[in-house]
Amino acid sequence: MTLTAAQVKARAMELGFIACGVTDLAPTPHGGFLDAWLASGRAGTMRYLHRQARKRKEPQLIDERARCAIVVLDNYYTPDTDADRRPPRLAKYARGRDYHRVTVARLDQLGEYLRTHGARYARSFADAGPVPERELAQRAGLGWIGKNTMLIRPGTGSFFFIGSVFTDLPLSLDPPFTTDHCGSCTRCLEACPTGAILEPRVLDATRCISYLTIEYRGALPEDIVPQLDGWAFGCDACNDACPWNERFAEPTTIPEFAPREPLSADPHQFAAMEEASFSVRYSETPLTRAGLNGMRRNVRAALGSHSP
Ligand code: B12
Ligand code: SF4
Ligand code: SF4
């Protein structure tokens, strides 16, 4: 039996994704933007973005066998409590289990469904690999790219992960999302504590708190530390400020994304912690990306930067 796109979408919703669309793997019309962004040095030490650029610009190169990408959104939103707003602050996406596992496990189930219905090939991606996820989501009709560079969906906001399954099934494609719903709003640009959004849709990652606290190794830049605004891992300021989130964000129903204890409940835990205890406590969370030493650096800076 050949599956229809409607059946695939119904299965995706059963698996707990909040939206699903299908797009082709044609070259991106924004390749020139990516090249210029990389050449300007705004990717900082994220060398993998340079290495993956060719495939990001031409997603068909990711796998010649694929005919389309099924793109899904996975809601991770949980409302902030007072403790979440106190430093050291943890971005919402990192408060539960690591989405690389949680989202991919359900994408694999979607892939299994495709395989049992005629697909010879189905491969899952979520934030790993050279997939231009925001761009494919926009092309699959799921939302627009906002001035804060996030993929935003009308009636939902932007607090979700993007995942995809590349497959050889000949599914019917969705029309791209072509309208821009930011209008004259500039709240995200004003809310960014470090001025990292240089102009609409242009992010200087080397000034972004998310990059500095998660991806960057070494001492945090001295001029940025006083501007951290209490963030110790990731940053939500340009998403929290967005009226589409303020109005539409709904708590996630995925149990694995339920928040653990906020870092502010025990702000000095990392100072005394051994590697083994860090591993036991945080191995299933995104914090492993920074590691124990990274978290020590971040918490020290976040506590120092925050003026109550
Ligand atoms: C590198 C990276 C980062 C870097 C750089 C972010 C950036 N804006 O470039 C850092 C570490 C700073 C970062 C931070 C965050 N990230 Co991040 N990150 C990525 C990653 C791995 C690659 C993104 C990338 O290629 N950046 C380079 C820029 C140039 O590309 P781009 O953002 O995709 O933009 C493309 C389009 O905008 C298009 N384009 C350009 N102009 C225009 C104009 C129009 C009209 C259109 C339609 C398109 C378009 O061209 C660009 C190149 O293809 C993706 C996963 C992935 N595989 O794609 C996750 C991803 C983008 N991150 C994600 C998240 C959740 C975050 C954080 C919210 C985490 C946090 N709370 O701390 C922050 C948000 C910061 C922000 N405002 O972007 C999610 C975003 C979900 C969403 N709703 O959009 C992703 C998709 C991961 C996932 N699978 O869910 N991230
Ligand atoms: S994540 Fe924070 S630091 Fe980075 S662009 Fe958004 S508001 Fe600015
Ligand atoms: S805060 Fe305003 S300008 Fe920024 S992404 Fe949201 S709607 Fe667009």
mmCIF file of N, CA, C and O and ligand atoms in Angstrom, residues 30 33-34 37 46 48-49 56 76 91 93 126-127 129 131-135 138 145 148-151 158 160-162 201 203 205 208 210-211 215 234-236 238-239, ligand 1:
data_model
loop_
_atom_site.group_PDB
_atom_site.id
_atom_site.type_symbol
_atom_site.label_atom_id
_atom_site.label_comp_id
_atom_site.label_asym_id
_atom_site.label_seq_id
_atom_site.Cartn_x
_atom_site.Cartn_y
_atom_site.Cartn_z
ATOM 1 N N HIS A 30 18.635 30.495 -0.279
ATOM 2 C CA HIS A 30 19.353 31.377 0.654
ATOM 3 C C HIS A 30 20.807 30.960 0.852
ATOM 4 O O HIS A 30 21.423 31.316 1.848
ATOM 5 N N PHE A 33 23.203 33.768 1.373
ATOM 6 C CA PHE A 33 23.149 34.320 2.728
ATOM 7 C C PHE A 33 24.019 33.494 3.669
ATOM 8 O O PHE A 33 24.794 34.033 4.468
ATOM 9 N N LEU A 34 23.914 32.175 3.563
ATOM 10 C CA LEU A 34 24.709 31.296 4.431
ATOM 11 C C LEU A 34 26.205 31.518 4.183
ATOM 12 O O LEU A 34 26.988 31.660 5.134
ATOM 13 N N TRP A 37 27.315 34.814 5.643
ATOM 14 C CA TRP A 37 27.278 34.748 7.110
ATOM 15 C C TRP A 37 28.503 34.003 7.635
ATOM 16 O O TRP A 37 29.169 34.450 8.562
ATOM 17 N N MET A 46 32.162 27.437 15.519
ATOM 18 C CA MET A 46 31.327 26.313 15.049
ATOM 19 C C MET A 46 31.779 25.912 13.634
ATOM 20 O O MET A 46 31.085 26.141 12.640
ATOM 21 N N TYR A 48 31.927 23.167 12.228
ATOM 22 C CA TYR A 48 31.118 22.165 11.524
ATOM 23 C C TYR A 48 30.130 22.839 10.562
ATOM 24 O O TYR A 48 29.754 22.261 9.547
ATOM 25 N N LEU A 49 29.738 24.085 10.848
ATOM 26 C CA LEU A 49 28.814 24.769 9.940
ATOM 27 C C LEU A 49 29.485 25.052 8.601
ATOM 28 O O LEU A 49 28.856 25.008 7.554
ATOM 29 N N ARG A 56 24.031 21.802 3.374
ATOM 30 C CA ARG A 56 22.943 22.687 3.825
ATOM 31 C C ARG A 56 22.332 23.457 2.660
ATOM 32 O O ARG A 56 21.142 23.730 2.631
ATOM 33 N N TYR A 76 8.427 22.025 23.189
ATOM 34 C CA TYR A 76 9.124 21.792 24.462
ATOM 35 C C TYR A 76 8.756 22.827 25.520
ATOM 36 O O TYR A 76 9.342 22.841 26.599
ATOM 37 N N ALA A 91 17.899 27.708 29.871
ATOM 38 C CA ALA A 91 16.923 27.896 28.785
ATOM 39 C C ALA A 91 15.884 26.773 28.826
ATOM 40 O O ALA A 91 16.188 25.635 29.189
ATOM 41 N N TYR A 93 14.517 24.902 26.665
ATOM 42 C CA TYR A 93 14.698 23.685 25.865
ATOM 43 C C TYR A 93 15.543 22.648 26.595
ATOM 44 O O TYR A 93 15.510 21.471 26.265
ATOM 45 N N ALA A 126 17.465 15.346 13.929
ATOM 46 C CA ALA A 126 17.011 16.452 14.780
ATOM 47 C C ALA A 126 18.253 17.109 15.331
ATOM 48 O O ALA A 126 18.927 16.558 16.201
ATOM 49 N N ASP A 127 18.593 18.262 14.782
ATOM 50 C CA ASP A 127 19.725 19.053 15.257
ATOM 51 C C ASP A 127 21.054 18.304 15.149
ATOM 52 O O ASP A 127 22.009 18.654 15.804
ATOM 53 N N GLY A 129 23.614 16.506 12.071
ATOM 54 C CA GLY A 129 23.715 16.375 10.631
ATOM 55 C C GLY A 129 23.516 17.719 9.960
ATOM 56 O O GLY A 129 23.126 18.692 10.595
ATOM 57 N N VAL A 131 21.384 19.181 8.082
ATOM 58 C CA VAL A 131 20.047 19.529 7.583
ATOM 59 C C VAL A 131 19.723 21.004 7.883
ATOM 60 O O VAL A 131 19.810 21.421 9.043
ATOM 61 N N PRO A 132 19.357 21.798 6.867
ATOM 62 C CA PRO A 132 18.948 23.193 7.114
ATOM 63 C C PRO A 132 17.518 23.211 7.656
ATOM 64 O O PRO A 132 16.556 23.430 6.921
ATOM 65 N N GLU A 133 17.376 22.972 8.951
ATOM 66 C CA GLU A 133 16.064 22.612 9.495
ATOM 67 C C GLU A 133 15.029 23.733 9.414
ATOM 68 O O GLU A 133 13.872 23.496 9.078
ATOM 69 N N ARG A 134 15.478 24.971 9.738
ATOM 70 C CA ARG A 134 14.488 26.066 9.693
ATOM 71 C C ARG A 134 13.993 26.283 8.273
ATOM 72 O O ARG A 134 12.814 26.506 8.033
ATOM 73 N N GLU A 135 14.940 26.240 7.375
ATOM 74 C CA GLU A 135 14.598 26.471 5.975
ATOM 75 C C GLU A 135 13.642 25.377 5.456
ATOM 76 O O GLU A 135 12.658 25.679 4.788
ATOM 77 N N GLN A 138 10.196 25.937 6.829
ATOM 78 C CA GLN A 138 9.496 27.034 6.131
ATOM 79 C C GLN A 138 8.994 26.543 4.765
ATOM 80 O O GLN A 138 7.865 26.816 4.368
ATOM 81 N N ILE A 145 10.437 32.552 9.002
ATOM 82 C CA ILE A 145 11.661 32.832 9.752
ATOM 83 C C ILE A 145 11.538 34.248 10.307
ATOM 84 O O ILE A 145 11.483 35.214 9.535
ATOM 85 N N ASN A 148 14.197 37.266 14.793
ATOM 86 C CA ASN A 148 15.154 36.654 15.729
ATOM 87 C C ASN A 148 15.789 35.386 15.146
ATOM 88 O O ASN A 148 16.478 34.662 15.860
ATOM 89 N N THR A 149 15.534 35.106 13.880
ATOM 90 C CA THR A 149 15.997 33.943 13.110
ATOM 91 C C THR A 149 15.261 32.637 13.443
ATOM 92 O O THR A 149 15.583 31.591 12.877
ATOM 93 N N MET A 150 14.284 32.693 14.355
ATOM 94 C CA MET A 150 13.554 31.468 14.716
ATOM 95 C C MET A 150 12.484 31.150 13.668
ATOM 96 O O MET A 150 11.933 32.046 13.027
ATOM 97 N N LEU A 151 12.168 29.872 13.541
ATOM 98 C CA LEU A 151 11.007 29.457 12.764
ATOM 99 C C LEU A 151 9.799 29.651 13.689
ATOM 100 O O LEU A 151 9.760 29.077 14.785
ATOM 101 N N SER A 158 7.296 29.785 18.812
ATOM 102 C CA SER A 158 8.563 29.191 18.325
ATOM 103 C C SER A 158 9.250 28.264 19.325
ATOM 104 O O SER A 158 10.375 27.835 19.092
ATOM 105 N N PHE A 160 9.670 25.215 19.925
ATOM 106 C CA PHE A 160 9.630 23.799 19.519
ATOM 107 C C PHE A 160 10.945 23.437 18.849
ATOM 108 O O PHE A 160 11.664 24.307 18.346
ATOM 109 N N PHE A 161 11.250 22.136 18.858
ATOM 110 C CA PHE A 161 12.361 21.616 18.070
ATOM 111 C C PHE A 161 11.835 21.287 16.677
ATOM 112 O O PHE A 161 10.640 21.037 16.502
ATOM 113 N N ILE A 162 12.770 21.272 15.739
ATOM 114 C CA ILE A 162 12.423 20.851 14.378
ATOM 115 C C ILE A 162 13.108 19.505 14.129
ATOM 116 O O ILE A 162 14.299 19.346 14.427
ATOM 117 N N ARG A 201 17.028 39.080 11.212
ATOM 118 C CA ARG A 201 17.479 37.783 10.644
ATOM 119 C C ARG A 201 18.987 37.658 10.494
ATOM 120 O O ARG A 201 19.460 36.753 9.830
ATOM 121 N N LEU A 203 22.169 37.118 12.872
ATOM 122 C CA LEU A 203 22.643 36.879 14.238
ATOM 123 C C LEU A 203 24.167 36.805 14.258
ATOM 124 O O LEU A 203 24.751 36.098 13.449
ATOM 125 N N ALA A 205 26.577 35.062 16.138
ATOM 126 C CA ALA A 205 26.616 33.997 17.147
ATOM 127 C C ALA A 205 27.695 34.273 18.196
ATOM 128 O O ALA A 205 27.549 33.889 19.357
ATOM 129 N N CYS A 208 26.122 35.824 20.984
ATOM 130 C CA CYS A 208 24.884 35.198 21.481
ATOM 131 C C CYS A 208 25.183 34.351 22.728
ATOM 132 O O CYS A 208 26.084 33.506 22.732
ATOM 133 N N SER A 210 23.556 31.979 23.963
ATOM 134 C CA SER A 210 23.353 30.554 23.717
ATOM 135 C C SER A 210 24.655 29.928 23.191
ATOM 136 O O SER A 210 25.124 28.892 23.692
ATOM 137 N N TYR A 211 25.248 30.557 22.212
ATOM 138 C CA TYR A 211 26.534 30.071 21.671
ATOM 139 C C TYR A 211 27.608 30.069 22.757
ATOM 140 O O TYR A 211 28.323 29.079 22.950
ATOM 141 N N GLU A 215 28.291 26.296 23.203
ATOM 142 C CA GLU A 215 29.216 25.838 22.153
ATOM 143 C C GLU A 215 30.658 26.279 22.384
ATOM 144 O O GLU A 215 31.582 25.620 21.929
ATOM 145 N N GLY A 234 22.265 28.421 27.589
ATOM 146 C CA GLY A 234 21.249 28.840 26.628
ATOM 147 C C GLY A 234 20.645 30.167 27.047
ATOM 148 O O GLY A 234 21.043 30.759 28.059
ATOM 149 N N CYS A 235 19.707 30.636 26.269
ATOM 150 C CA CYS A 235 19.069 31.930 26.536
ATOM 151 C C CYS A 235 17.727 31.942 25.820
ATOM 152 O O CYS A 235 17.625 31.465 24.686
ATOM 153 N N ASP A 236 16.701 32.478 26.481
ATOM 154 C CA ASP A 236 15.361 32.523 25.876
ATOM 155 C C ASP A 236 14.896 33.939 25.570
ATOM 156 O O ASP A 236 13.747 34.123 25.142
ATOM 157 N N CYS A 238 15.136 36.280 23.287
ATOM 158 C CA CYS A 238 14.520 36.694 22.014
ATOM 159 C C CYS A 238 13.291 35.851 21.679
ATOM 160 O O CYS A 238 12.541 36.192 20.772
ATOM 161 N N ASN A 239 13.085 34.748 22.375
ATOM 162 C CA ASN A 239 11.851 33.972 22.212
ATOM 163 C C ASN A 239 10.793 34.421 23.217
ATOM 164 O O ASN A 239 9.622 34.547 22.880
HETATM 165 C C1 B12 B 1 24.176 26.636 14.821
HETATM 166 C C2 B12 B 1 22.870 26.677 15.587
HETATM 167 C C3 B12 B 1 22.763 27.618 16.601
HETATM 168 C C4 B12 B 1 23.767 28.731 16.804
HETATM 169 C C5 B12 B 1 23.511 29.829 15.728
HETATM 170 C C6 B12 B 1 22.022 30.224 15.629
HETATM 171 C C7 B12 B 1 21.613 30.924 14.345
HETATM 172 N N1 B12 B 1 20.562 31.725 14.429
HETATM 173 O O1 B12 B 1 22.225 30.741 13.292
HETATM 174 C C8 B12 B 1 23.486 29.145 18.279
HETATM 175 C C9 B12 B 1 24.379 28.324 19.199
HETATM 176 C C10 B12 B 1 23.659 30.622 18.592
HETATM 177 C C11 B12 B 1 22.048 28.662 18.431
HETATM 178 C C12 B12 B 1 21.180 29.177 19.374
HETATM 179 C C13 B12 B 1 19.854 28.746 19.523
HETATM 180 N N2 B12 B 1 19.285 27.682 18.939
HETATM 181 CO CO1 B12 B 1 20.141 26.665 17.496
HETATM 182 N N3 B12 B 1 20.762 25.698 15.995
HETATM 183 C C14 B12 B 1 21.828 25.784 15.278
HETATM 184 C C15 B12 B 1 21.779 24.761 14.137
HETATM 185 C C16 B12 B 1 22.625 23.534 14.539
HETATM 186 C C17 B12 B 1 22.249 25.295 12.765
HETATM 187 C C18 B12 B 1 21.636 26.662 12.401
HETATM 188 C C19 B12 B 1 22.367 27.306 11.266
HETATM 189 O O2 B12 B 1 22.677 26.689 10.264
HETATM 190 N N4 B12 B 1 22.670 28.593 11.419
HETATM 191 C C20 B12 B 1 23.263 29.384 10.382
HETATM 192 C C21 B12 B 1 22.174 30.306 9.870
HETATM 193 C C22 B12 B 1 22.758 31.238 8.811
HETATM 194 O O3 B12 B 1 21.226 29.432 9.301
HETATM 195 P P1 B12 B 1 19.686 29.312 9.794
HETATM 196 O O4 B12 B 1 19.535 29.868 11.153
HETATM 197 O O5 B12 B 1 19.191 27.931 9.564
HETATM 198 O O6 B12 B 1 19.031 30.308 8.754
HETATM 199 C C23 B12 B 1 18.692 29.954 7.406
HETATM 200 C C24 B12 B 1 17.384 30.624 7.032
HETATM 201 O O7 B12 B 1 17.140 31.671 7.941
HETATM 202 C C25 B12 B 1 17.654 31.144 5.606
HETATM 203 N N5 B12 B 1 17.251 32.529 5.406
HETATM 204 C C26 B12 B 1 18.036 33.600 5.446
HETATM 205 N N6 B12 B 1 17.335 34.691 5.198
HETATM 206 C C27 B12 B 1 16.065 34.300 4.972
HETATM 207 C C28 B12 B 1 14.939 35.032 4.646
HETATM 208 C C29 B12 B 1 13.742 34.357 4.451
HETATM 209 C C30 B12 B 1 12.535 35.150 4.123
HETATM 210 C C31 B12 B 1 13.692 32.934 4.563
HETATM 211 C C32 B12 B 1 12.409 32.189 4.343
HETATM 212 C C33 B12 B 1 14.847 32.220 4.911
HETATM 213 C C34 B12 B 1 16.024 32.916 5.104
HETATM 214 O O8 B12 B 1 19.045 31.083 5.335
HETATM 215 C C35 B12 B 1 19.738 30.567 6.451
HETATM 216 C C36 B12 B 1 20.749 29.570 5.911
HETATM 217 O O9 B12 B 1 20.119 28.458 5.283
HETATM 218 C C37 B12 B 1 20.241 24.430 14.086
HETATM 219 C C38 B12 B 1 19.900 22.990 13.657
HETATM 220 C C39 B12 B 1 20.023 22.788 12.167
HETATM 221 N N7 B12 B 1 20.535 21.651 11.803
HETATM 222 O O10 B12 B 1 19.643 23.639 11.375
HETATM 223 C C40 B12 B 1 19.788 24.719 15.540
HETATM 224 C C41 B12 B 1 18.405 25.346 15.740
HETATM 225 C C42 B12 B 1 18.268 26.471 14.738
HETATM 226 N N8 B12 B 1 18.487 25.909 17.081
HETATM 227 C C43 B12 B 1 17.384 25.855 17.756
HETATM 228 C C44 B12 B 1 17.181 26.432 19.043
HETATM 229 C C45 B12 B 1 15.951 25.967 19.818
HETATM 230 C C46 B12 B 1 18.079 27.396 19.546
HETATM 231 C C47 B12 B 1 17.899 28.297 20.784
HETATM 232 C C48 B12 B 1 16.462 28.802 21.006
HETATM 233 C C49 B12 B 1 18.396 27.533 22.044
HETATM 234 C C50 B12 B 1 18.406 28.360 23.308
HETATM 235 N N9 B12 B 1 17.279 28.598 23.964
HETATM 236 O O11 B12 B 1 19.451 28.774 23.762
HETATM 237 C C51 B12 B 1 18.889 29.461 20.443
HETATM 238 C C52 B12 B 1 18.184 30.585 19.662
HETATM 239 C C53 B12 B 1 19.111 31.677 19.207
HETATM 240 C C54 B12 B 1 18.629 32.323 17.903
HETATM 241 N N10 B12 B 1 17.987 33.474 17.959
HETATM 242 O O12 B12 B 1 18.838 31.717 16.822
HETATM 243 C C55 B12 B 1 16.285 25.171 16.947
HETATM 244 C C56 B12 B 1 15.337 26.248 16.407
HETATM 245 C C57 B12 B 1 13.855 25.902 16.354
HETATM 246 C C58 B12 B 1 13.070 27.061 15.764
HETATM 247 N N11 B12 B 1 11.844 27.243 16.235
HETATM 248 O O13 B12 B 1 13.529 27.791 14.911
HETATM 249 C C59 B12 B 1 17.141 24.415 15.831
HETATM 250 C C60 B12 B 1 16.430 24.279 14.484
HETATM 251 C C61 B12 B 1 17.480 23.014 16.412
HETATM 252 C C62 B12 B 1 16.305 22.058 16.328
HETATM 253 N N12 B12 B 1 16.448 20.939 15.648
HETATM 254 O O14 B12 B 1 15.246 22.285 16.841
HETATM 255 N N13 B12 B 1 21.748 27.705 17.520
#
